[in-house]
Amino acid sequence: SPRGRCHTFDTRADGYARAEACISVALAPVSEGASVSLLGSAVRCDGKSASLTAPNGQAQRDLLRAALADAGVDPASLSRMEAHGTGTALGDPIEAGSLAGAVLSSRGEASPALPVGSVKANSGHAEPAAGISGLLVLACGLAQAQAAPNAQLRLLNPHVGAALRGVACALPTSLAPLPSGERRGGVSSFGYSGTIAHALLGARPQTAAPPARPAVGFRR
């Protein structure tokens, strides 16, 4: 990006800005009381696409449906989605259309608007660490019942708006509360090599005051 920002979902989207990240995730049996669990996941290939910045929307929809099936999660039960959200004029609308087709259109008219965001708009694209960055933001948000904002969103890309027309989707620009009780969310990561992945996480309601530094654990 000539502007040095990932303007995810914004009309100014013109490429990504590089970032650095160093993240570790500890896996623990669910019996140890972790507040966040890995419910399921899917990994696929993007397949034939027009270019690196114009991915295969059908492959993304198939990925999302496979991950939901692996986790046994109904789209209507989701509380949050962490998008790949590179910040390109072509890639963002394709991903928005994939979310609409595979997730949002299956939530039902009574479902509330699903908050969608991307950590890249806040901190840039960490490249090899981008996927785990999104997973960490989603896990912390589910545990704390908060949706992180789309930091660079000022004017919605009209093609993203068209892709999301007719479905209940929220693109918060400030910290937004999530429902109390059990919360579930998904995170997408689309690799430069063509490998695409999606994971579903779940957070249980806290029955007691959380520790000063709550642990986040996962199970399969």
mmCIF file of N, CA and C in Angstrom, residues 74 88 113 148 180:
data_model
loop_
_atom_site.group_PDB
_atom_site.id
_atom_site.type_symbol
_atom_site.label_atom_id
_atom_site.label_comp_id
_atom_site.label_asym_id
_atom_site.label_seq_id
_atom_site.Cartn_x
_atom_site.Cartn_y
_atom_site.Cartn_z
ATOM 1 N N ASP A 74 -23.591 -24.323 13.805
ATOM 2 C CA ASP A 74 -24.621 -23.668 13.003
ATOM 3 C C ASP A 74 -24.213 -22.217 12.788
ATOM 4 N N THR A 88 -7.279 -5.167 -0.156
ATOM 5 C CA THR A 88 -7.139 -4.924 -1.587
ATOM 6 C C THR A 88 -8.517 -4.715 -2.206
ATOM 7 N N ALA A 113 -26.954 -8.938 13.598
ATOM 8 C CA ALA A 113 -25.853 -8.672 12.665
ATOM 9 C C ALA A 113 -24.559 -9.257 13.214
ATOM 10 N N ALA A 148 -13.123 -6.475 18.176
ATOM 11 C CA ALA A 148 -12.174 -5.408 17.856
ATOM 12 C C ALA A 148 -12.679 -4.586 16.671
ATOM 13 N N SER A 180 -23.603 -12.034 25.918
ATOM 14 C CA SER A 180 -23.166 -12.822 27.063
ATOM 15 C C SER A 180 -23.487 -14.287 26.796
#
